[in-house]
Amino acid sequence: MTLLEVERVTKSFGGVRAVSEVSFNVGEGELIGVMGPNGSGKTTLFNLITGALSPDAGSIRLQGHEITGWKPHRVCGAGIARTFQLVRPFPGLTALDNVRVGLLYGRGRGKRQVAGEAESLLALVGLEGKAPRRAAELTLMDKKRLELARALATSPHLLLLDELMAGLNPAETETAMALIRRLQSEGVTLLMVEHIVWALMALSQRIIVLSAGEKIAEGRPDTVAADPTVVEVYLGHAAGR
């Protein structure tokens, strides 16, 4: 079943097309990766899907319903959640209370139900022993876990991960990958942007490649990795550094 449909979405800034007629679908239960050099349009694409930006043209549909141009709170209420590269917990609140905030958003739950669900989400992401800790006291890896739990608290149909592994060391990256696999095994549909290409290739069922705002490739990781256009784009950017 198709969950998300992005059709010929376009966004320009000052005459420069950041995203140009990009189209793709995400099926229920899939884990789809989005990759591309810096400036390729990945973050703009996420901003368009989540309502932080409105497209100049094209359409975005969730479960067959048009959500193009909706404000972020409506998109979230419809079932799309997002994590950010720079984690943004409430630093003065405990890990448990950070998750409670997400659970209370737009839902008629009682306090006991909220507390129980918050504890379950912390356990899911591996923070069960750190519920009373203030978010400001957590390590970067644990803040990433908390970011995931907060996003999952909104009960999303689709979760967008924006460079979840940024800033992590190799061991933490492996931990994050295991966590993402666990989420997928729990039935969470995932669309993720990641600069750590080997990790993205290992996790994704399908890869979408952007360059200069355009989709230049889409397919299985092994197919995309062998695509001459993709190789040229990445080697060209590496040579220019």
Coordinates of C-alpha atoms in Angstrom, one line a residue:
M1 CA 0.0 0.0 0.0
T2 CA 1.3 3.4 -1.0
L3 CA 1.7 5.7 2.1
L4 CA 3.3 8.8 0.7
E5 CA 3.1 10.2 -2.8
V6 CA 5.4 13.0 -3.9
E7 CA 4.6 14.2 -7.5
R8 CA 6.7 16.7 -9.5
V9 CA 7.4 18.8 -6.4
T10 CA 9.3 22.0 -7.1
K11 CA 10.7 24.8 -4.9
S12 CA 12.8 27.8 -5.9
F13 CA 14.6 30.4 -3.9
G14 CA 15.5 33.6 -5.6
G15 CA 15.3 32.0 -9.0
V16 CA 17.4 29.0 -8.1
R17 CA 15.5 25.7 -8.0
A18 CA 16.4 23.9 -4.8
V19 CA 14.0 21.0 -5.7
S20 CA 13.0 20.5 -9.3
E21 CA 10.0 18.2 -10.3
V22 CA 10.9 15.5 -7.8
S23 CA 8.6 12.5 -7.7
F24 CA 8.6 9.3 -5.7
N25 CA 6.4 7.0 -3.5
V26 CA 6.9 5.4 -0.1
G27 CA 5.1 2.2 0.6
E28 CA 3.8 1.2 4.0
G29 CA 6.5 -0.5 6.1
E30 CA 9.3 0.6 3.7
L31 CA 12.7 2.1 4.7
I32 CA 13.7 4.5 2.0
G33 CA 17.0 6.4 1.9
V34 CA 17.6 9.8 0.4
M35 CA 21.2 10.7 -0.5
G36 CA 23.0 13.4 -2.4
P37 CA 25.9 15.9 -2.0
N38 CA 25.5 19.1 0.1
G39 CA 23.1 21.5 -1.6
S40 CA 21.3 18.7 -3.5
G41 CA 17.9 19.5 -2.0
K42 CA 17.5 16.9 0.6
T43 CA 16.6 19.2 3.5
T44 CA 14.3 21.3 1.3
L45 CA 12.5 18.1 0.3
F46 CA 12.0 17.2 3.9
N47 CA 10.8 20.7 4.7
L48 CA 8.2 20.5 1.8
I49 CA 6.9 17.1 3.0
T50 CA 6.6 18.3 6.7
G51 CA 5.0 21.7 5.8
A52 CA 7.9 23.9 6.9
L53 CA 7.9 25.1 3.3
S54 CA 5.2 25.2 0.6
P55 CA 6.0 23.9 -2.9
D56 CA 5.8 26.2 -5.9
A57 CA 4.4 23.3 -7.9
G58 CA 3.6 19.7 -7.5
S59 CA 1.6 17.7 -5.0
I60 CA 2.2 15.7 -1.8
R61 CA -0.4 13.1 -0.7
L62 CA -0.5 11.0 2.5
Q63 CA -2.7 7.9 2.3
G64 CA -4.3 9.3 -0.8
H65 CA -5.2 12.6 0.9
E66 CA -3.7 15.9 -0.4
I67 CA -1.5 17.6 2.2
T68 CA 0.3 20.0 -0.1
G69 CA 1.0 23.3 1.6
W70 CA -0.3 22.2 5.0
K71 CA 1.2 23.8 8.0
P72 CA 3.5 21.6 10.1
H73 CA 1.0 21.1 12.9
R74 CA -1.5 19.8 10.4
V75 CA 1.0 17.5 8.8
C76 CA 2.0 16.1 12.1
G77 CA -1.6 15.6 13.1
A78 CA -2.1 13.7 9.8
G79 CA 0.6 11.3 10.7
I80 CA 4.1 12.6 9.6
A81 CA 6.8 13.1 12.2
R82 CA 10.4 14.2 11.8
T83 CA 13.7 14.2 13.7
F84 CA 16.3 16.8 13.2
Q85 CA 20.1 16.7 12.7
L86 CA 20.4 19.2 15.6
V87 CA 18.5 17.5 18.4
R88 CA 16.0 19.8 20.1
P89 CA 14.7 18.4 23.4
F90 CA 13.4 20.6 26.2
P91 CA 16.7 20.7 28.1
G92 CA 15.2 21.4 31.5
L93 CA 12.7 18.6 31.3
T94 CA 13.4 15.0 32.1
A95 CA 13.6 12.4 29.3
L96 CA 10.2 11.1 30.5
D97 CA 8.5 14.5 30.4
N98 CA 10.0 15.3 27.0
V99 CA 8.1 12.2 25.6
R100 CA 5.0 13.1 27.6
V101 CA 4.8 16.4 25.7
G102 CA 4.6 14.6 22.4
L103 CA 2.0 12.2 23.7
L104 CA -0.3 15.0 24.9
Y105 CA -0.2 16.7 21.5
G106 CA -3.7 16.6 20.1
R107 CA -4.8 13.5 22.0
G108 CA -7.3 12.9 24.8
R109 CA -5.1 10.7 27.0
G110 CA -5.2 10.5 30.8
K111 CA -2.1 11.1 32.9
R112 CA -1.6 7.5 33.8
Q113 CA -1.9 6.4 30.2
V114 CA 0.5 9.1 29.1
A115 CA 3.1 8.0 31.7
G116 CA 2.8 4.4 30.7
E117 CA 3.1 5.1 27.0
A118 CA 6.1 7.4 27.6
E119 CA 7.9 4.7 29.5
S120 CA 7.2 2.2 26.8
L121 CA 8.6 4.5 24.1
L122 CA 11.8 5.2 26.2
A123 CA 12.2 1.4 26.5
L124 CA 11.8 1.0 22.8
V125 CA 14.7 3.4 22.0
G126 CA 16.9 2.1 24.9
L127 CA 16.4 4.9 27.4
E128 CA 14.4 3.0 30.0
G129 CA 17.0 3.6 32.8
K130 CA 17.3 7.3 32.1
A131 CA 13.6 8.5 32.4
P132 CA 14.3 10.8 35.3
R133 CA 17.4 12.4 33.8
R134 CA 17.2 16.0 32.5
A135 CA 17.6 16.1 28.7
A136 CA 20.5 18.5 29.1
E137 CA 22.5 15.9 31.0
L138 CA 22.2 13.2 28.3
T139 CA 25.0 12.2 25.9
L140 CA 24.6 13.0 22.2
M141 CA 23.6 9.4 21.5
D142 CA 21.0 9.4 24.2
K143 CA 19.6 12.8 22.9
K144 CA 19.2 11.1 19.5
R145 CA 17.3 8.3 21.2
L146 CA 15.1 10.8 23.0
E147 CA 14.5 12.7 19.7
L148 CA 13.3 9.4 18.2
A149 CA 11.0 8.7 21.2
R150 CA 9.5 12.2 21.0
A151 CA 8.8 11.8 17.3
L152 CA 7.2 8.3 17.9
A153 CA 5.0 9.8 20.6
T154 CA 2.9 11.4 17.9
S155 CA 2.0 8.0 16.6
P156 CA 3.2 8.7 13.0
H157 CA 2.3 6.8 9.9
L158 CA 5.6 8.0 8.5
L159 CA 8.8 9.0 10.3
L160 CA 11.4 11.2 8.6
L161 CA 14.9 10.9 9.9
D162 CA 17.2 13.8 9.1
E163 CA 20.8 12.7 9.5
L164 CA 20.2 10.9 12.7
M165 CA 23.8 9.6 12.8
A166 CA 25.5 13.0 12.4
G167 CA 28.1 13.5 15.0
L168 CA 28.2 9.9 16.2
N169 CA 31.3 7.8 16.5
P170 CA 31.5 4.5 14.6
A171 CA 30.3 2.4 17.6
E172 CA 27.4 4.8 18.2
T173 CA 26.6 4.7 14.4
E174 CA 26.2 0.9 14.7
T175 CA 24.0 1.4 17.7
A176 CA 21.8 3.9 15.8
M177 CA 21.6 1.5 12.8
A178 CA 20.4 -1.3 15.1
L179 CA 17.8 1.1 16.6
I180 CA 16.5 2.0 13.1
R181 CA 16.2 -1.7 12.2
R182 CA 14.3 -2.3 15.4
L183 CA 11.9 0.5 14.5
Q184 CA 11.3 -0.9 11.1
S185 CA 10.7 -4.4 12.6
E186 CA 8.0 -2.7 14.7
G187 CA 6.3 -1.6 11.6
V188 CA 7.4 2.0 11.4
T189 CA 7.6 3.4 7.9
L190 CA 10.9 5.4 7.5
L191 CA 12.2 8.0 5.0
M192 CA 15.8 9.0 6.0
V193 CA 18.4 11.4 4.8
E194 CA 21.9 10.4 5.8
H195 CA 25.5 11.5 4.8
I196 CA 27.0 8.3 6.0
V197 CA 26.5 6.5 2.7
W198 CA 27.6 3.0 3.8
A199 CA 25.0 3.1 6.6
L200 CA 22.3 4.4 4.4
M201 CA 23.1 1.6 1.8
A202 CA 23.0 -1.1 4.5
L203 CA 19.7 0.1 5.9
S204 CA 17.6 1.1 3.0
Q205 CA 15.4 -1.1 0.8
R206 CA 15.4 1.6 -1.9
I207 CA 17.6 4.7 -2.4
I208 CA 16.6 8.1 -4.0
V209 CA 19.6 10.2 -5.2
L210 CA 19.3 14.0 -5.6
S211 CA 21.8 16.3 -7.3
A212 CA 21.2 20.0 -7.8
G213 CA 17.6 19.6 -6.8
E214 CA 16.8 16.9 -9.3
K215 CA 16.3 13.2 -8.8
I216 CA 19.0 11.5 -10.8
A217 CA 18.5 7.9 -9.6
E218 CA 16.2 5.6 -7.7
G219 CA 16.4 1.9 -7.0
R220 CA 17.9 -0.8 -4.8
P221 CA 21.1 0.2 -3.0
D222 CA 23.4 -2.1 -5.2
T223 CA 21.8 -0.7 -8.4
V224 CA 22.2 2.9 -7.3
A225 CA 25.8 2.3 -6.1
A226 CA 26.7 1.1 -9.6
D227 CA 24.9 3.9 -11.5
P228 CA 27.4 5.8 -13.5
T229 CA 25.6 9.2 -13.0
V230 CA 25.6 8.7 -9.2
V231 CA 29.3 7.7 -9.2
E232 CA 30.2 10.7 -11.3
V233 CA 28.3 13.1 -9.0
Y234 CA 29.9 11.8 -5.8
L235 CA 33.4 11.5 -7.3
G236 CA 33.1 15.0 -8.8
H237 CA 32.1 16.5 -5.4
A238 CA 34.9 14.6 -3.7
A239 CA 37.5 15.8 -6.2
G240 CA 36.3 19.4 -5.7
R241 CA 37.0 19.4 -2.0

